[in-house]
Coordinates of C-alpha atoms in Angstrom, one line a residue:
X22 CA 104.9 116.6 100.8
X23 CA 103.4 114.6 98.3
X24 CA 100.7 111.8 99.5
X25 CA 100.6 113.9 103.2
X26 CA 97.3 112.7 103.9
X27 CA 97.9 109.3 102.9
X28 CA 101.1 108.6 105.4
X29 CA 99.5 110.8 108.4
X30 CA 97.0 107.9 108.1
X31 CA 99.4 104.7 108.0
X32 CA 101.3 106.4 110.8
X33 CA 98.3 106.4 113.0
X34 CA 98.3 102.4 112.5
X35 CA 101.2 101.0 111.7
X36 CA 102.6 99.2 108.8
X37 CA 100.9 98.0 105.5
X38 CA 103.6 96.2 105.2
X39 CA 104.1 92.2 106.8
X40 CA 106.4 89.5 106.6
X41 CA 109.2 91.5 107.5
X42 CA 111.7 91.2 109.9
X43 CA 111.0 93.7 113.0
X44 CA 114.2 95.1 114.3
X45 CA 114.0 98.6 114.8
X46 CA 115.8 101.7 112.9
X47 CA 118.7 103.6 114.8
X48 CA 116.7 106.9 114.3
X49 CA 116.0 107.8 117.5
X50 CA 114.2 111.7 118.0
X51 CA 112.9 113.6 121.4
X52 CA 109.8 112.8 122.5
X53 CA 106.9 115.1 121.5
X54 CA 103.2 114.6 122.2
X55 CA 100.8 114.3 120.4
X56 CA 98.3 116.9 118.5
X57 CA 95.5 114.9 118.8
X58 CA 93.3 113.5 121.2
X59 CA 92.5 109.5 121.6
X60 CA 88.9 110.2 120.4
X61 CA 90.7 112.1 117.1
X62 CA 93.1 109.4 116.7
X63 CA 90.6 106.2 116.9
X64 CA 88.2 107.9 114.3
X65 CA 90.8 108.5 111.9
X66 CA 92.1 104.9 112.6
X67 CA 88.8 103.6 112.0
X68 CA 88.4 106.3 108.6
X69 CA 91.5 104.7 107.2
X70 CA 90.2 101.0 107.6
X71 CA 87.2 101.6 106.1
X72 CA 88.5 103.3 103.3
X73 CA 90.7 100.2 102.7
X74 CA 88.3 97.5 103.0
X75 CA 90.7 95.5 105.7
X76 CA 92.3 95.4 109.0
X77 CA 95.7 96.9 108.9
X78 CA 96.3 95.8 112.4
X79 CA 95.9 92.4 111.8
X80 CA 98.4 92.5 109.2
X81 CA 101.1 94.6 111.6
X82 CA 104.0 92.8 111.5
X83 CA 102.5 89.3 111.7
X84 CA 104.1 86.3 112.6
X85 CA 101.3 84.0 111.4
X86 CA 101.0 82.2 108.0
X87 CA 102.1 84.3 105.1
X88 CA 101.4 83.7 101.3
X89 CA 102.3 85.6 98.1
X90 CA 99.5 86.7 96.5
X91 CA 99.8 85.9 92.4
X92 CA 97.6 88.9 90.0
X93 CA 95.5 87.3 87.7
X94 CA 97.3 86.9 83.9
X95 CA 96.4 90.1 82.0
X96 CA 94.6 88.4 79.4
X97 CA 91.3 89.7 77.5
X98 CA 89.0 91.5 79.9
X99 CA 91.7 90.9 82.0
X100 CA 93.7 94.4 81.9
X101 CA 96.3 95.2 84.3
X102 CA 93.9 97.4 86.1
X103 CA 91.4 94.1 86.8
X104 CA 94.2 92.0 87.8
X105 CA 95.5 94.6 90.5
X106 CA 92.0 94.8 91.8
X107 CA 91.5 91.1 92.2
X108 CA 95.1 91.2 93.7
X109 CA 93.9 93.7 96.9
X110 CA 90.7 91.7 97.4
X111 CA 92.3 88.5 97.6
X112 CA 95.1 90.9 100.1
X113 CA 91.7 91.8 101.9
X114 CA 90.8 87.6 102.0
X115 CA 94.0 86.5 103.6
X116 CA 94.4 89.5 105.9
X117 CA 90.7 89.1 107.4
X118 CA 91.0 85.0 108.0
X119 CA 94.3 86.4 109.8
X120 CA 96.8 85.4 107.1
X121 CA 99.2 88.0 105.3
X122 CA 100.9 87.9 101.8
X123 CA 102.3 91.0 100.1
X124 CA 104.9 89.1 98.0
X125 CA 107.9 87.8 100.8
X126 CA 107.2 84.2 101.2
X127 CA 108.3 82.3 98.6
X128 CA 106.8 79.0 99.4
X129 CA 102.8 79.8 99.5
X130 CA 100.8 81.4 97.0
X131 CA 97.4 82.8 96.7
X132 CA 95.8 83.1 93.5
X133 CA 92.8 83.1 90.9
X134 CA 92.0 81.7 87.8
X135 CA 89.2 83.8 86.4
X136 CA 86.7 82.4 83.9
X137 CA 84.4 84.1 81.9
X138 CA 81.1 82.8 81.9
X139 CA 79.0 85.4 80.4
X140 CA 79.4 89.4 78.5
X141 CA 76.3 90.9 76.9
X142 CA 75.3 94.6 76.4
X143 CA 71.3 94.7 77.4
X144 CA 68.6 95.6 75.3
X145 CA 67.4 98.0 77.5
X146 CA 67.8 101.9 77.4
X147 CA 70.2 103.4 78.2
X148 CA 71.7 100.5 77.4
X149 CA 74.3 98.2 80.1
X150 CA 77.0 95.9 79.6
X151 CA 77.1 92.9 81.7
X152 CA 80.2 90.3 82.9
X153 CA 80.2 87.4 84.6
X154 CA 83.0 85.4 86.1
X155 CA 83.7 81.9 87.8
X156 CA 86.2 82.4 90.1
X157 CA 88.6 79.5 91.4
X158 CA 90.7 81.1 94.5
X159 CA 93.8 78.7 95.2
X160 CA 96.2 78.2 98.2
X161 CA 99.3 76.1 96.3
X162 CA 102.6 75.3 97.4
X163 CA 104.9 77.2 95.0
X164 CA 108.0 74.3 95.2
X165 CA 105.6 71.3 95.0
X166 CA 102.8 72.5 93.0
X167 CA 100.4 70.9 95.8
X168 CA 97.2 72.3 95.9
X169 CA 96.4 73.3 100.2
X170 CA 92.8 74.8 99.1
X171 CA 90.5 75.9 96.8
X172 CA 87.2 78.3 96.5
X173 CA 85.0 78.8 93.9
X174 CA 82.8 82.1 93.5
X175 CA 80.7 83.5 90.7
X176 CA 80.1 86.9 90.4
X177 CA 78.6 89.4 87.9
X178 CA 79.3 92.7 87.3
X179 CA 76.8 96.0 85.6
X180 CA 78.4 99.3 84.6
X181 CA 78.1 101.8 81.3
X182 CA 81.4 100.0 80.0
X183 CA 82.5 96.7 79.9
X184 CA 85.7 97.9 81.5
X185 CA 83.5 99.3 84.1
X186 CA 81.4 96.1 84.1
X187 CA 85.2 94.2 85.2
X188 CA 85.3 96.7 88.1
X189 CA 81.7 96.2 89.9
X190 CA 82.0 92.3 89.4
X191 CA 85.6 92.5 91.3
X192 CA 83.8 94.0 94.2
X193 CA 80.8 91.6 94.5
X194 CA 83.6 89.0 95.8
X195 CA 82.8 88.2 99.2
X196 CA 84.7 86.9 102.4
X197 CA 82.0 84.2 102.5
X198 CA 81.9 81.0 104.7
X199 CA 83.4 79.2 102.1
X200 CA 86.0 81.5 102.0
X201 CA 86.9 81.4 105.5
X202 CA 87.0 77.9 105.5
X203 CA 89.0 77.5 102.8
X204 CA 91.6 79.5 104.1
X205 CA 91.4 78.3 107.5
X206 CA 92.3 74.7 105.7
X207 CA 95.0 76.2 104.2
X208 CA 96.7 77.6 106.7
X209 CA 96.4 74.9 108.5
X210 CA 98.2 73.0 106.2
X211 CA 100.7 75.5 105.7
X212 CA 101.5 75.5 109.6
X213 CA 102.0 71.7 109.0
X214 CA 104.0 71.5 105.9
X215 CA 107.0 73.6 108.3
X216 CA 106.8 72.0 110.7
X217 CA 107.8 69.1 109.2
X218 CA 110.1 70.9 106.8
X219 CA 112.4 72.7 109.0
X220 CA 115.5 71.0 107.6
X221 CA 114.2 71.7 103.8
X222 CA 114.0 75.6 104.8
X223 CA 117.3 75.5 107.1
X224 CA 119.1 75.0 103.4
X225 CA 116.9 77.0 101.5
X226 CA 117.8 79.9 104.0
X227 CA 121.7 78.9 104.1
X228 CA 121.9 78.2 100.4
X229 CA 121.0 81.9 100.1
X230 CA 122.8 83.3 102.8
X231 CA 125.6 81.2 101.9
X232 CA 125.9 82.7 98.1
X233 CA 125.1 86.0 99.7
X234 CA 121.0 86.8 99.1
X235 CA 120.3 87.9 102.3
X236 CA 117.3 89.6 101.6
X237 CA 115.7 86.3 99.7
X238 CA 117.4 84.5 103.3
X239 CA 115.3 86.9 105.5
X240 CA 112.3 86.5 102.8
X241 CA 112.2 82.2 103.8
X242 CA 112.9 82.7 107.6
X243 CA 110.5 85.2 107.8
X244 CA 107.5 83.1 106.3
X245 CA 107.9 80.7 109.0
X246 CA 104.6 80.8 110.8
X247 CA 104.5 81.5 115.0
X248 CA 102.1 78.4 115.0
X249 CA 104.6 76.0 113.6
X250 CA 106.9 74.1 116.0
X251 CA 109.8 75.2 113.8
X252 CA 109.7 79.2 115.0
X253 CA 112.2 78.6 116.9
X254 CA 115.1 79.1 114.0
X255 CA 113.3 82.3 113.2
X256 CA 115.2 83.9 116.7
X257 CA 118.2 81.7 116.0
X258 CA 119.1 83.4 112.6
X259 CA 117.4 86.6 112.1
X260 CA 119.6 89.1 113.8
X261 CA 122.6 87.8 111.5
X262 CA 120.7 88.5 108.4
X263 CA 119.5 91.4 109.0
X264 CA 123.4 92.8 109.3
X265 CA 124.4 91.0 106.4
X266 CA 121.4 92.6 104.2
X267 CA 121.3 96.1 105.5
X268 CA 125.5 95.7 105.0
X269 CA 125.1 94.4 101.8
X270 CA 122.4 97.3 100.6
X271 CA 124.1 100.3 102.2
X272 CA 125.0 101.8 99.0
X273 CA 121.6 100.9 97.6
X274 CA 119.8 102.8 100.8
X275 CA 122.1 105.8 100.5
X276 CA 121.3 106.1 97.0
X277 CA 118.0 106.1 97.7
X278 CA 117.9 108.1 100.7
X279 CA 119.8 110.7 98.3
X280 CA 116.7 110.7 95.4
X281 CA 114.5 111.0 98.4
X282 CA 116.3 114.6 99.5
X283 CA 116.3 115.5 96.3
X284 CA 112.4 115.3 96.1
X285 CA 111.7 116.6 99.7
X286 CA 113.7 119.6 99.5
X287 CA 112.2 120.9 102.9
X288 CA 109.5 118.9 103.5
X289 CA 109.8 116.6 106.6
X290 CA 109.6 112.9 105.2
X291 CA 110.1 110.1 108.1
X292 CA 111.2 107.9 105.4
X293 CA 114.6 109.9 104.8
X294 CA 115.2 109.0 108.3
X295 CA 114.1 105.5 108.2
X296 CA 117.1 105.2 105.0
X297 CA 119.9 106.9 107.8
X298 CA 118.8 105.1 110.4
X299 CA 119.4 101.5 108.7
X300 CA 122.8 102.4 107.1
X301 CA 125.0 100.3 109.5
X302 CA 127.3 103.0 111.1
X303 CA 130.5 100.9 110.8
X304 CA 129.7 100.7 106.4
X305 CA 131.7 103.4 104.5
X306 CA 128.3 104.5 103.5
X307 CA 127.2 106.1 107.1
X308 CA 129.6 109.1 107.0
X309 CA 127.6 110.3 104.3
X310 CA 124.4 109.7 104.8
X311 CA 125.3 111.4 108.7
X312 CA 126.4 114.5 106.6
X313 CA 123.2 114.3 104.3
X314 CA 120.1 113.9 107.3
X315 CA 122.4 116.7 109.4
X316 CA 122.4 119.4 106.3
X317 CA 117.9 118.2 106.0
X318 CA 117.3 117.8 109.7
X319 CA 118.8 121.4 110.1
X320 CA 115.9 122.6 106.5
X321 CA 113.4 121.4 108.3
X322 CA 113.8 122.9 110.9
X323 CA 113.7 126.4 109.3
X324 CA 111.0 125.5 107.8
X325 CA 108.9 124.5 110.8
X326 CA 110.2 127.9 112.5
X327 CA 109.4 130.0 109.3
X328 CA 105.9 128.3 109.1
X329 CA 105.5 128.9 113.1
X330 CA 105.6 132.4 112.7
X331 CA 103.5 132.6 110.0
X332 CA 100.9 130.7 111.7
X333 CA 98.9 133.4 113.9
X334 CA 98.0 135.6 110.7
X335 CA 98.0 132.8 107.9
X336 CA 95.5 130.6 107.3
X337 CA 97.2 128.1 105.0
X338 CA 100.4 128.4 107.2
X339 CA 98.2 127.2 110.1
X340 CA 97.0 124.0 108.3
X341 CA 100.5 123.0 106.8
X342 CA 102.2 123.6 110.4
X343 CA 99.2 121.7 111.7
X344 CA 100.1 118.4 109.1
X345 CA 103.6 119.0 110.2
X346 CA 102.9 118.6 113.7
X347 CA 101.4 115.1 113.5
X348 CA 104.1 113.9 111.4
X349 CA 106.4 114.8 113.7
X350 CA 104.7 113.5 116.4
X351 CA 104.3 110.3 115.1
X352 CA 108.1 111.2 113.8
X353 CA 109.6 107.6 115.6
X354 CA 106.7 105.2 114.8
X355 CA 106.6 106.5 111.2
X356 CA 110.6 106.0 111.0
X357 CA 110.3 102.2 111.8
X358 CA 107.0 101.4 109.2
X359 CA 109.1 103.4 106.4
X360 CA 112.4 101.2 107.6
X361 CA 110.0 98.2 107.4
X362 CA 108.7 98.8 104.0
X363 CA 112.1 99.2 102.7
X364 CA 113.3 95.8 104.2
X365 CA 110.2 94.3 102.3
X366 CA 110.7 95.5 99.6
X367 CA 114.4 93.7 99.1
X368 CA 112.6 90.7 100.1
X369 CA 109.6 90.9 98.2
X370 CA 112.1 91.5 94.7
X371 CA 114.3 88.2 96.0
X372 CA 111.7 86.9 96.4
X373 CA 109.5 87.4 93.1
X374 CA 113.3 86.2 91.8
X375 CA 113.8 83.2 93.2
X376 CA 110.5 81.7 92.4
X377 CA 110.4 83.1 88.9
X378 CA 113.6 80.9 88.4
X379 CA 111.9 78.0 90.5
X380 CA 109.0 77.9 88.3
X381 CA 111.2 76.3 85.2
X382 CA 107.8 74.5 84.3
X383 CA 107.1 76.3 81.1
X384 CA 107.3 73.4 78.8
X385 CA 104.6 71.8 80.6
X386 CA 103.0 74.7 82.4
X387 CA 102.8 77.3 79.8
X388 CA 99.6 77.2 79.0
X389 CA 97.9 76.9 83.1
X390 CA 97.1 80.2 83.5
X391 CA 97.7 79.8 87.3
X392 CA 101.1 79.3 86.9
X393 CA 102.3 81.0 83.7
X394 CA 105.0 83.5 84.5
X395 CA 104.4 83.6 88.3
X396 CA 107.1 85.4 89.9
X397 CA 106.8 88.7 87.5
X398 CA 102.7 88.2 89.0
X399 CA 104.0 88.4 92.9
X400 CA 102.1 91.5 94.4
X401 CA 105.3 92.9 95.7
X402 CA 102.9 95.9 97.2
X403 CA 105.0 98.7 98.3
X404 CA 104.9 100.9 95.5
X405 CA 101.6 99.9 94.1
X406 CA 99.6 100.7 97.1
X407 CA 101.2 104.6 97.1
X408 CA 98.7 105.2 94.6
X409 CA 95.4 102.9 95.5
X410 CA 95.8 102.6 99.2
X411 CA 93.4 105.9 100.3
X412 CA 90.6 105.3 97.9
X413 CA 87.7 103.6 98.9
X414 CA 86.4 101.7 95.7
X415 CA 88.0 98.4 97.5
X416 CA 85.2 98.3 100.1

């Protein structure tokens, strides 16, 4: 299965994904224990973190203050590659000051306005190339335009390239005091700002549940911070919206769940059943996808019997069934983070959406780099981190 190592190490922590709502899938398998021992398991929870360069647990399903983290405008030395970077290390700020942002809140950013102080190649042999930055991190409100915070870092970066120059300076940005504080003022105004606004995100959430959107509708209620006297409307509406969404995506899912087969082919995938166990069973849509997990429940099988028996006198048959075992022992937990990131993910696009038609400021903001073209600049997270989330050049 492609990325195997990279999902037997999120299933051994959770979810990378937050702000989303936490009911659980349907998909409900035997109990199996586990393949590894609590020692095993820590250090390969505490590989993973390292590797990333933040806590995932601290990010597992939070109820605190969420923000949207905005990539840097690809401009100059800029690429898209730079901008992605800057976009994880500013994940890695908000998820260490115990804040969490991959793209579903649509009232709180967290972005960067990047400028280039200094780019020189040396003198020297072999010769270097050499970058430096001022960097101006911002907390805004996304509706208002207010500024909640600001943090300014300068950083340089060395490397054989210029492009490689870009990299190095991106990871000299530090979680400093400053930082800390910084966001630590920001959320507190965040957690202030609902809860005297309850009645301004009551309509934003029935405005979009009323034409429909319940994935941007889940998006608002779930940004509303635990701290905030207004949680309370988080319990009052979120069971309803959930219905209406996974309802309203059913065909969507079972789509999905069917290019997902077609790539697996035997290979066990706890994301196929995270797709069947959200399909509602009373949608047109569940017959199916029953039909479809039945026919790859029962190829899986086989294949764990066929790989079983091959075990004893093959090497390589050993270490796949050996892969195969954790997944499945982790088969439940991994069902509910893969039924989480797909629930994100419809909130993170409303939500990218929503504020990409809110931000109608070009006329007079088209030239603020902060701001310019902000929703298409929402880390939405799910897919991009497939690729970047096990290596370890974030530390």
């Amino acid at each position: 299965m492609k990325h195997i190592s990279y999902i037997i190490g999120i299933a051994l922590m959770g979810c990378l994904i937050v702000s989303c709502s936490e009911k659980k899938s349907q998909f409900n398998p035997q109990e199996r224990t586990s393949s590894l021992s609590s020692e095993e398991r820590e250090y390969r929870l505490a590989e993973k973190r390292a590797e990333l360069g933040f806590d995932l647990d601290s990010m597992l399903y939070s109820h605190g203050v969420k923000l949207s983290i905005v990539m840097p405008k690809v401009q100059g030395d800029i690429t898209e590659d730079i901008s992605k970077r800057m976009a994880m290390k500013m994940l890695q700020m908000a998820s260490q000051n115990g804040m969490s942002g991959l793209g579903s809140c649509p009232n709180f950013v967290l972005g960067v306005e990047m400028a280039q102080t200094g780019r020189a190649a040396t003198g020297t042999a072999p010769q270097k190339m050499t970058v430096q930055y001022e960097m101006t991190f911002k907390v805004m409100n996304a509706v208002t335009g207010d500024v909640y915070g600001t943090s300014v870092q300068e950083v340089q970066g060395v490397g054989n390239s210029f492009e490689e120059a870009n990299q190095n300076a991106v990871k000299e940005i530090k979680n400093t005091k400053e930082v800390q504080k910084f966001l630590q003022t920001a959320s507190d105004r965040i957690v202030k700002w609902y809860d005297e606004n309850l009645s301004a995100v009551k309509n934003q959430v029935e405005k979009a549940e009323g034409e429909g959107n319940y994935d941007l509708a889940l998006a608002l209620l779930n940004s509303i911070p635990e701290q905030s006297s207004s949680y309370h409307y988080v319990a009052e509406k979120q069971d309803a919206l959930l219905k209406g969404m996974l309802h309203k995506r059913a065909a969507d899912m079972l789509g999905e769940m069917e290019a997902l087969l077609a790539s697996s082919g035997d290979d066990f995938n706890p994301a196929v059943g995270a797709y069947f166990g959200l399909i509602p069973t009373d949608s047109p849509e569940h017959a199916k996808a029953q039909q479809l997990y039945a026919e790859y429940e029962k190829k899986c099988k086989e294949r764990r019997a066929d790989l079983e028996a091959k075990a004893e006198r093959d090497e390589q048959a050993a270490r796949e069934l050996e892969k195969l075992k954790m997944l499945y022992d982790h088969e439940t937990e991994l069902a509910d983070i893969e039924a989480s990131k797909v629930k994100c993910k419809y909130e993170s696009k409303a939500n990218a959406i929503a504020m990409e038609k809110a931000m109608r400021y070009e006329s007079d903001q088209k030239n603020k780099g902060f701001w310019g073209k902000l929703g298409d600049r929402i880390l939405g997270g799910l897919d991009f981190f497939g690729d970047k989330v096990s290596e370890s050049e974030w530390d």
